[in-house]
Amino acid sequence: MCVLIKLCDWSTGAAGILCYVGAYVFITYDDYDHFFEDVYTLIPAVVIIAVGALLFIIGLIGCCATIRESRCGLATFVIILLLVFVTEVVVVVLGYVYRAKVENEVDRSIQKVYKTYNGTNPDAASRAIDYVQRQLHCCGIHNYSDWENTDWFKETKNQSVPLSCCRETASSCNGSLANPSALYAEGCEALVVKKLQEIMMHVIWAALAFAAIQLLGMLCACIVLCRRSRDPAYELLITGGTYA
């Protein structure tokens, strides 16, 4: 019984953690949304937030049912935990499916974003490029030479890439291709893909971890239910009856 009460408390704590993981995915993906057009990739994050909210309710139901020793409440607790367990398994499957799609989606979208770059009057997409290049320490799609094929590079005619390509350790860097050692050598596409896949793995591992907790909770609740059903004297006492 004590173990079951502890699991109820953990369900409430797990709810907060799952909601945090889902929110983290949303916030992080917002920084890279220009490089990823498939919004359905956020479905696992949406589901995991919904599961977190449901887990909070489950924790309350489970704790109340355990304290009152209600068979009906415990049965409801087990059924809801089973539904949450199945949902978390679905989240894991969707996470792996969309994680596999990340590379193709980024490859398709990043070309368009770089072609529309405007460093003079930067729009949201242009600011996203500068942000990614600074944060991930990269330059261009595959390397800094990719900038030579962009309209912005041809219009400026100064043989320079954006300042966001400059290494943090490089002094007096103006983005000139004449000084490539001052620029980030690695392209952004591979790093964006890696970052997005890491984010999706956070969802997958969170879902797996809490699915294991739900499974343990179901087993404990089932054990308690079985003991109650095999103890008719206990049931008579609970319902206020008497026996000789």
mmCIF file of C-alpha atoms in Angstrom:
data_model
loop_
_atom_site.group_PDB
_atom_site.id
_atom_site.type_symbol
_atom_site.label_atom_id
_atom_site.label_comp_id
_atom_site.label_asym_id
_atom_site.label_seq_id
_atom_site.Cartn_x
_atom_site.Cartn_y
_atom_site.Cartn_z
ATOM 1 C CA MET A 1 0.000 0.000 0.000
ATOM 2 C CA CYS A 2 2.804 2.394 0.882
ATOM 3 C CA VAL A 3 4.476 1.658 -2.462
ATOM 4 C CA LEU A 4 1.238 2.476 -4.283
ATOM 5 C CA ILE A 5 0.884 5.763 -2.405
ATOM 6 C CA LYS A 6 4.468 6.625 -3.359
ATOM 7 C CA LEU A 7 3.694 5.859 -7.008
ATOM 8 C CA CYS A 8 0.693 8.176 -6.833
ATOM 9 C CA ASP A 9 2.980 10.935 -5.582
ATOM 10 C CA TRP A 10 5.467 10.157 -8.337
ATOM 11 C CA SER A 11 2.691 10.419 -10.936
ATOM 12 C CA THR A 12 2.045 13.990 -9.824
ATOM 13 C CA GLY A 13 5.768 14.788 -10.025
ATOM 14 C CA ALA A 14 6.051 13.039 -13.375
ATOM 15 C CA ALA A 15 3.247 15.233 -14.703
ATOM 16 C CA GLY A 16 5.327 18.340 -14.091
ATOM 17 C CA ILE A 17 8.447 16.819 -15.650
ATOM 18 C CA LEU A 18 6.609 15.655 -18.781
ATOM 19 C CA CYS A 19 5.002 19.076 -19.241
ATOM 20 C CA TYR A 20 8.454 20.661 -18.854
ATOM 21 C CA VAL A 21 9.947 18.340 -21.492
ATOM 22 C CA GLY A 22 7.099 19.103 -23.905
ATOM 23 C CA ALA A 23 7.439 22.851 -23.339
ATOM 24 C CA TYR A 24 11.217 22.626 -23.818
ATOM 25 C CA VAL A 25 10.696 20.930 -27.187
ATOM 26 C CA PHE A 26 8.265 23.630 -28.296
ATOM 27 C CA ILE A 27 10.564 26.475 -27.250
ATOM 28 C CA THR A 28 13.654 24.931 -28.836
ATOM 29 C CA TYR A 29 11.885 24.006 -32.069
ATOM 30 C CA ASP A 30 10.736 27.615 -32.335
ATOM 31 C CA ASP A 31 14.369 28.629 -32.877
ATOM 32 C CA TYR A 32 14.675 26.185 -35.790
ATOM 33 C CA ASP A 33 11.175 26.278 -37.286
ATOM 34 C CA HIS A 34 12.396 28.003 -40.458
ATOM 35 C CA PHE A 35 14.516 24.950 -41.221
ATOM 36 C CA PHE A 36 11.709 22.490 -40.648
ATOM 37 C CA GLU A 37 8.349 22.812 -42.405
ATOM 38 C CA ASP A 38 6.663 19.649 -41.103
ATOM 39 C CA VAL A 39 4.700 20.867 -38.062
ATOM 40 C CA TYR A 40 3.516 17.313 -37.414
ATOM 41 C CA THR A 41 6.918 16.640 -35.921
ATOM 42 C CA LEU A 42 5.687 18.461 -32.832
ATOM 43 C CA ILE A 43 2.911 15.897 -32.311
ATOM 44 C CA PRO A 44 5.002 13.868 -29.801
ATOM 45 C CA ALA A 45 5.588 17.059 -27.792
ATOM 46 C CA VAL A 46 1.862 17.899 -27.837
ATOM 47 C CA VAL A 47 0.965 14.385 -26.732
ATOM 48 C CA ILE A 48 3.531 14.340 -23.947
ATOM 49 C CA ILE A 49 2.182 17.625 -22.534
ATOM 50 C CA ALA A 50 -1.339 16.161 -22.639
ATOM 51 C CA VAL A 51 -0.052 13.037 -20.885
ATOM 52 C CA GLY A 52 1.590 15.206 -18.244
ATOM 53 C CA ALA A 53 -1.702 17.009 -17.555
ATOM 54 C CA LEU A 54 -3.533 13.668 -17.413
ATOM 55 C CA LEU A 55 -0.930 12.231 -15.052
ATOM 56 C CA PHE A 56 -1.628 15.018 -12.580
ATOM 57 C CA ILE A 57 -5.298 14.021 -12.515
ATOM 58 C CA ILE A 58 -4.323 10.348 -12.294
ATOM 59 C CA GLY A 59 -2.115 11.065 -9.292
ATOM 60 C CA LEU A 60 -5.034 12.669 -7.449
ATOM 61 C CA ILE A 61 -7.411 9.813 -8.322
ATOM 62 C CA GLY A 62 -4.872 7.162 -7.364
ATOM 63 C CA CYS A 63 -3.993 8.759 -4.039
ATOM 64 C CA CYS A 64 -7.655 9.252 -3.088
ATOM 65 C CA ALA A 65 -8.537 5.695 -4.115
ATOM 66 C CA THR A 66 -5.594 4.286 -2.175
ATOM 67 C CA ILE A 67 -6.320 6.244 0.990
ATOM 68 C CA ARG A 68 -10.035 5.361 0.901
ATOM 69 C CA GLU A 69 -9.195 1.820 -0.250
ATOM 70 C CA SER A 70 -11.885 1.981 -2.914
ATOM 71 C CA ARG A 71 -11.941 -0.933 -5.349
ATOM 72 C CA CYS A 72 -13.799 1.147 -7.910
ATOM 73 C CA GLY A 73 -11.287 3.966 -7.569
ATOM 74 C CA LEU A 74 -8.331 1.604 -7.848
ATOM 75 C CA ALA A 75 -9.866 -0.067 -10.907
ATOM 76 C CA THR A 76 -10.314 3.369 -12.514
ATOM 77 C CA PHE A 77 -6.718 4.181 -11.594
ATOM 78 C CA VAL A 78 -5.457 1.017 -13.324
ATOM 79 C CA ILE A 79 -7.519 1.630 -16.476
ATOM 80 C CA ILE A 80 -6.331 5.234 -16.823
ATOM 81 C CA LEU A 81 -2.728 4.194 -16.178
ATOM 82 C CA LEU A 82 -3.080 1.595 -18.918
ATOM 83 C CA LEU A 83 -4.340 4.250 -21.354
ATOM 84 C CA VAL A 84 -1.456 6.546 -20.428
ATOM 85 C CA PHE A 85 1.005 3.683 -20.832
ATOM 86 C CA VAL A 86 -0.308 2.968 -24.343
ATOM 87 C CA THR A 87 -0.153 6.689 -25.168
ATOM 88 C CA GLU A 88 3.469 6.903 -24.057
ATOM 89 C CA VAL A 89 4.335 3.896 -26.214
ATOM 90 C CA VAL A 90 2.708 5.743 -29.142
ATOM 91 C CA VAL A 91 4.806 8.823 -28.303
ATOM 92 C CA VAL A 92 7.980 6.712 -28.437
ATOM 93 C CA VAL A 93 7.000 5.263 -31.830
ATOM 94 C CA LEU A 94 6.094 8.701 -33.236
ATOM 95 C CA GLY A 95 9.321 10.121 -31.830
ATOM 96 C CA TYR A 96 11.399 7.567 -33.716
ATOM 97 C CA VAL A 97 9.342 8.056 -36.911
ATOM 98 C CA TYR A 98 9.731 11.831 -36.943
ATOM 99 C CA ARG A 99 13.340 11.642 -35.797
ATOM 100 C CA ALA A 100 14.061 9.641 -38.956
ATOM 101 C CA LYS A 101 12.323 12.308 -41.080
ATOM 102 C CA VAL A 102 14.322 15.222 -39.690
ATOM 103 C CA GLU A 103 17.246 14.933 -42.091
ATOM 104 C CA ASN A 104 15.097 14.960 -45.247
ATOM 105 C CA GLU A 105 12.941 17.814 -43.963
ATOM 106 C CA VAL A 106 15.914 19.999 -43.052
ATOM 107 C CA ASP A 107 17.645 19.252 -46.363
ATOM 108 C CA ARG A 108 14.521 20.372 -48.233
ATOM 109 C CA SER A 109 13.903 23.535 -46.215
ATOM 110 C CA ILE A 110 17.363 24.895 -45.465
ATOM 111 C CA GLN A 111 18.117 25.553 -49.140
ATOM 112 C CA LYS A 112 15.105 27.869 -49.399
ATOM 113 C CA VAL A 113 15.964 29.748 -46.228
ATOM 114 C CA TYR A 114 19.538 30.491 -47.263
ATOM 115 C CA LYS A 115 18.459 31.654 -50.717
ATOM 116 C CA THR A 116 16.121 34.246 -49.184
ATOM 117 C CA TYR A 117 18.701 35.608 -46.732
ATOM 118 C CA ASN A 118 18.704 39.396 -46.444
ATOM 119 C CA GLY A 119 21.415 40.807 -44.254
ATOM 120 C CA THR A 120 20.570 44.456 -45.002
ATOM 121 C CA ASN A 121 16.947 44.373 -43.809
ATOM 122 C CA PRO A 122 16.788 41.009 -42.066
ATOM 123 C CA ASP A 123 13.429 39.276 -41.837
ATOM 124 C CA ALA A 124 12.562 36.431 -39.458
ATOM 125 C CA ALA A 125 14.194 33.783 -41.674
ATOM 126 C CA SER A 126 17.395 35.839 -41.996
ATOM 127 C CA ARG A 127 17.567 36.371 -38.256
ATOM 128 C CA ALA A 128 17.053 32.626 -37.801
ATOM 129 C CA ILE A 129 20.092 31.920 -39.993
ATOM 130 C CA ASP A 130 22.283 34.317 -38.018
ATOM 131 C CA TYR A 131 21.013 32.828 -34.747
ATOM 132 C CA VAL A 132 21.754 29.256 -35.822
ATOM 133 C CA GLN A 133 25.213 30.113 -37.157
ATOM 134 C CA ARG A 134 26.151 31.820 -33.887
ATOM 135 C CA GLN A 135 24.622 29.188 -31.611
ATOM 136 C CA LEU A 136 25.839 26.098 -33.471
ATOM 137 C CA HIS A 137 29.155 27.622 -34.612
ATOM 138 C CA CYS A 138 28.585 26.877 -38.281
ATOM 139 C CA CYS A 139 28.558 28.714 -41.585
ATOM 140 C CA GLY A 140 26.581 27.980 -44.747
ATOM 141 C CA ILE A 141 24.699 24.798 -45.526
ATOM 142 C CA HIS A 142 27.668 22.471 -45.932
ATOM 143 C CA ASN A 143 30.466 25.041 -45.435
ATOM 144 C CA TYR A 144 31.065 28.779 -45.836
ATOM 145 C CA SER A 145 31.531 28.497 -49.611
ATOM 146 C CA ASP A 146 27.768 27.900 -49.969
ATOM 147 C CA TRP A 147 27.236 31.613 -49.421
ATOM 148 C CA GLU A 148 28.754 32.328 -52.840
ATOM 149 C CA ASN A 149 25.633 30.872 -54.473
ATOM 150 C CA THR A 150 23.171 33.099 -52.609
ATOM 151 C CA ASP A 151 21.550 36.233 -54.050
ATOM 152 C CA TRP A 152 22.651 38.236 -51.001
ATOM 153 C CA PHE A 153 26.324 37.418 -51.624
ATOM 154 C CA LYS A 154 26.065 38.346 -55.300
ATOM 155 C CA GLU A 155 24.283 41.620 -54.539
ATOM 156 C CA THR A 156 26.743 42.799 -51.891
ATOM 157 C CA LYS A 157 29.756 42.085 -54.151
ATOM 158 C CA ASN A 158 32.190 42.360 -51.243
ATOM 159 C CA GLN A 159 33.262 38.703 -51.157
ATOM 160 C CA SER A 160 32.100 38.374 -47.555
ATOM 161 C CA VAL A 161 29.751 36.109 -45.648
ATOM 162 C CA PRO A 162 27.531 37.229 -42.724
ATOM 163 C CA LEU A 163 29.330 38.225 -39.532
ATOM 164 C CA SER A 164 27.509 35.408 -37.755
ATOM 165 C CA CYS A 165 29.983 33.087 -39.522
ATOM 166 C CA CYS A 166 32.908 34.615 -37.635
ATOM 167 C CA ARG A 167 34.535 32.486 -34.961
ATOM 168 C CA GLU A 168 34.181 33.835 -31.433
ATOM 169 C CA THR A 169 37.932 33.637 -31.015
ATOM 170 C CA ALA A 170 38.664 35.510 -34.255
ATOM 171 C CA SER A 171 39.575 39.162 -33.789
ATOM 172 C CA SER A 172 38.740 41.798 -36.400
ATOM 173 C CA CYS A 173 36.697 39.342 -38.446
ATOM 174 C CA ASN A 174 34.600 40.999 -41.157
ATOM 175 C CA GLY A 175 33.362 37.819 -42.848
ATOM 176 C CA SER A 176 35.800 38.076 -45.738
ATOM 177 C CA LEU A 177 36.427 34.880 -47.683
ATOM 178 C CA ALA A 178 40.012 36.025 -48.021
ATOM 179 C CA ASN A 179 40.491 35.011 -44.390
ATOM 180 C CA PRO A 180 38.707 31.614 -44.114
ATOM 181 C CA SER A 181 40.503 30.672 -40.883
ATOM 182 C CA ALA A 182 38.382 33.285 -39.083
ATOM 183 C CA LEU A 183 35.157 31.583 -40.222
ATOM 184 C CA TYR A 184 33.372 28.515 -38.922
ATOM 185 C CA ALA A 185 34.348 25.642 -41.194
ATOM 186 C CA GLU A 186 31.426 23.305 -40.488
ATOM 187 C CA GLY A 187 28.114 23.627 -42.321
ATOM 188 C CA CYS A 188 24.844 24.216 -40.476
ATOM 189 C CA GLU A 189 22.679 21.513 -42.049
ATOM 190 C CA ALA A 190 24.295 18.576 -40.239
ATOM 191 C CA LEU A 191 24.316 20.450 -36.924
ATOM 192 C CA VAL A 192 20.655 21.502 -37.211
ATOM 193 C CA VAL A 193 19.697 17.888 -37.955
ATOM 194 C CA LYS A 194 21.726 16.696 -34.957
ATOM 195 C CA LYS A 195 20.136 19.308 -32.684
ATOM 196 C CA LEU A 196 16.580 18.463 -33.722
ATOM 197 C CA GLN A 197 17.220 14.743 -33.347
ATOM 198 C CA GLU A 198 18.635 15.320 -29.859
ATOM 199 C CA ILE A 199 15.483 17.244 -28.924
ATOM 200 C CA MET A 200 13.289 14.402 -30.154
ATOM 201 C CA MET A 201 15.363 11.927 -28.137
ATOM 202 C CA HIS A 202 14.512 13.909 -24.994
ATOM 203 C CA VAL A 203 10.837 13.218 -25.686
ATOM 204 C CA ILE A 204 11.508 9.538 -26.393
ATOM 205 C CA TRP A 205 13.553 8.952 -23.229
ATOM 206 C CA ALA A 206 11.067 10.858 -21.075
ATOM 207 C CA ALA A 207 8.192 8.781 -22.456
ATOM 208 C CA LEU A 208 10.112 5.519 -21.915
ATOM 209 C CA ALA A 209 11.098 6.409 -18.355
ATOM 210 C CA PHE A 210 7.602 7.318 -17.260
ATOM 211 C CA ALA A 211 6.044 4.402 -19.136
ATOM 212 C CA ALA A 212 8.114 2.181 -16.850
ATOM 213 C CA ILE A 213 6.740 4.027 -13.796
ATOM 214 C CA GLN A 214 3.182 3.620 -15.089
ATOM 215 C CA LEU A 215 3.769 -0.100 -15.608
ATOM 216 C CA LEU A 216 4.969 -0.456 -12.022
ATOM 217 C CA GLY A 217 1.956 1.524 -10.812
ATOM 218 C CA MET A 218 -0.442 -0.746 -12.690
ATOM 219 C CA LEU A 219 1.183 -3.866 -11.242
ATOM 220 C CA CYS A 220 0.972 -2.526 -7.681
ATOM 221 C CA ALA A 221 -2.648 -1.442 -8.107
ATOM 222 C CA CYS A 222 -3.565 -4.841 -9.572
ATOM 223 C CA ILE A 223 -1.944 -6.604 -6.628
ATOM 224 C CA VAL A 224 -3.941 -4.476 -4.176
ATOM 225 C CA LEU A 225 -7.155 -5.166 -6.112
ATOM 226 C CA CYS A 226 -6.519 -8.913 -6.118
ATOM 227 C CA ARG A 227 -5.939 -8.929 -2.367
ATOM 228 C CA ARG A 228 -9.157 -7.007 -1.762
ATOM 229 C CA SER A 229 -11.195 -9.345 -3.958
ATOM 230 C CA ARG A 230 -9.872 -12.386 -2.049
ATOM 231 C CA ASP A 231 -10.729 -10.951 1.359
ATOM 232 C CA PRO A 232 -14.544 -10.975 1.760
ATOM 233 C CA ALA A 233 -14.326 -10.137 5.456
ATOM 234 C CA TYR A 234 -12.428 -6.991 4.587
ATOM 235 C CA GLU A 235 -15.109 -6.009 2.074
ATOM 236 C CA LEU A 236 -17.854 -6.467 4.720
ATOM 237 C CA LEU A 237 -16.012 -4.169 7.072
ATOM 238 C CA ILE A 238 -15.491 -1.547 4.363
ATOM 239 C CA THR A 239 -19.195 -1.551 3.445
ATOM 240 C CA GLY A 240 -20.223 -1.354 7.077
ATOM 241 C CA GLY A 241 -21.529 -4.926 7.252
ATOM 242 C CA THR A 242 -20.969 -7.406 10.064
ATOM 243 C CA TYR A 243 -20.164 -11.028 10.117
ATOM 244 C CA ALA A 244 -20.352 -13.695 12.768
#
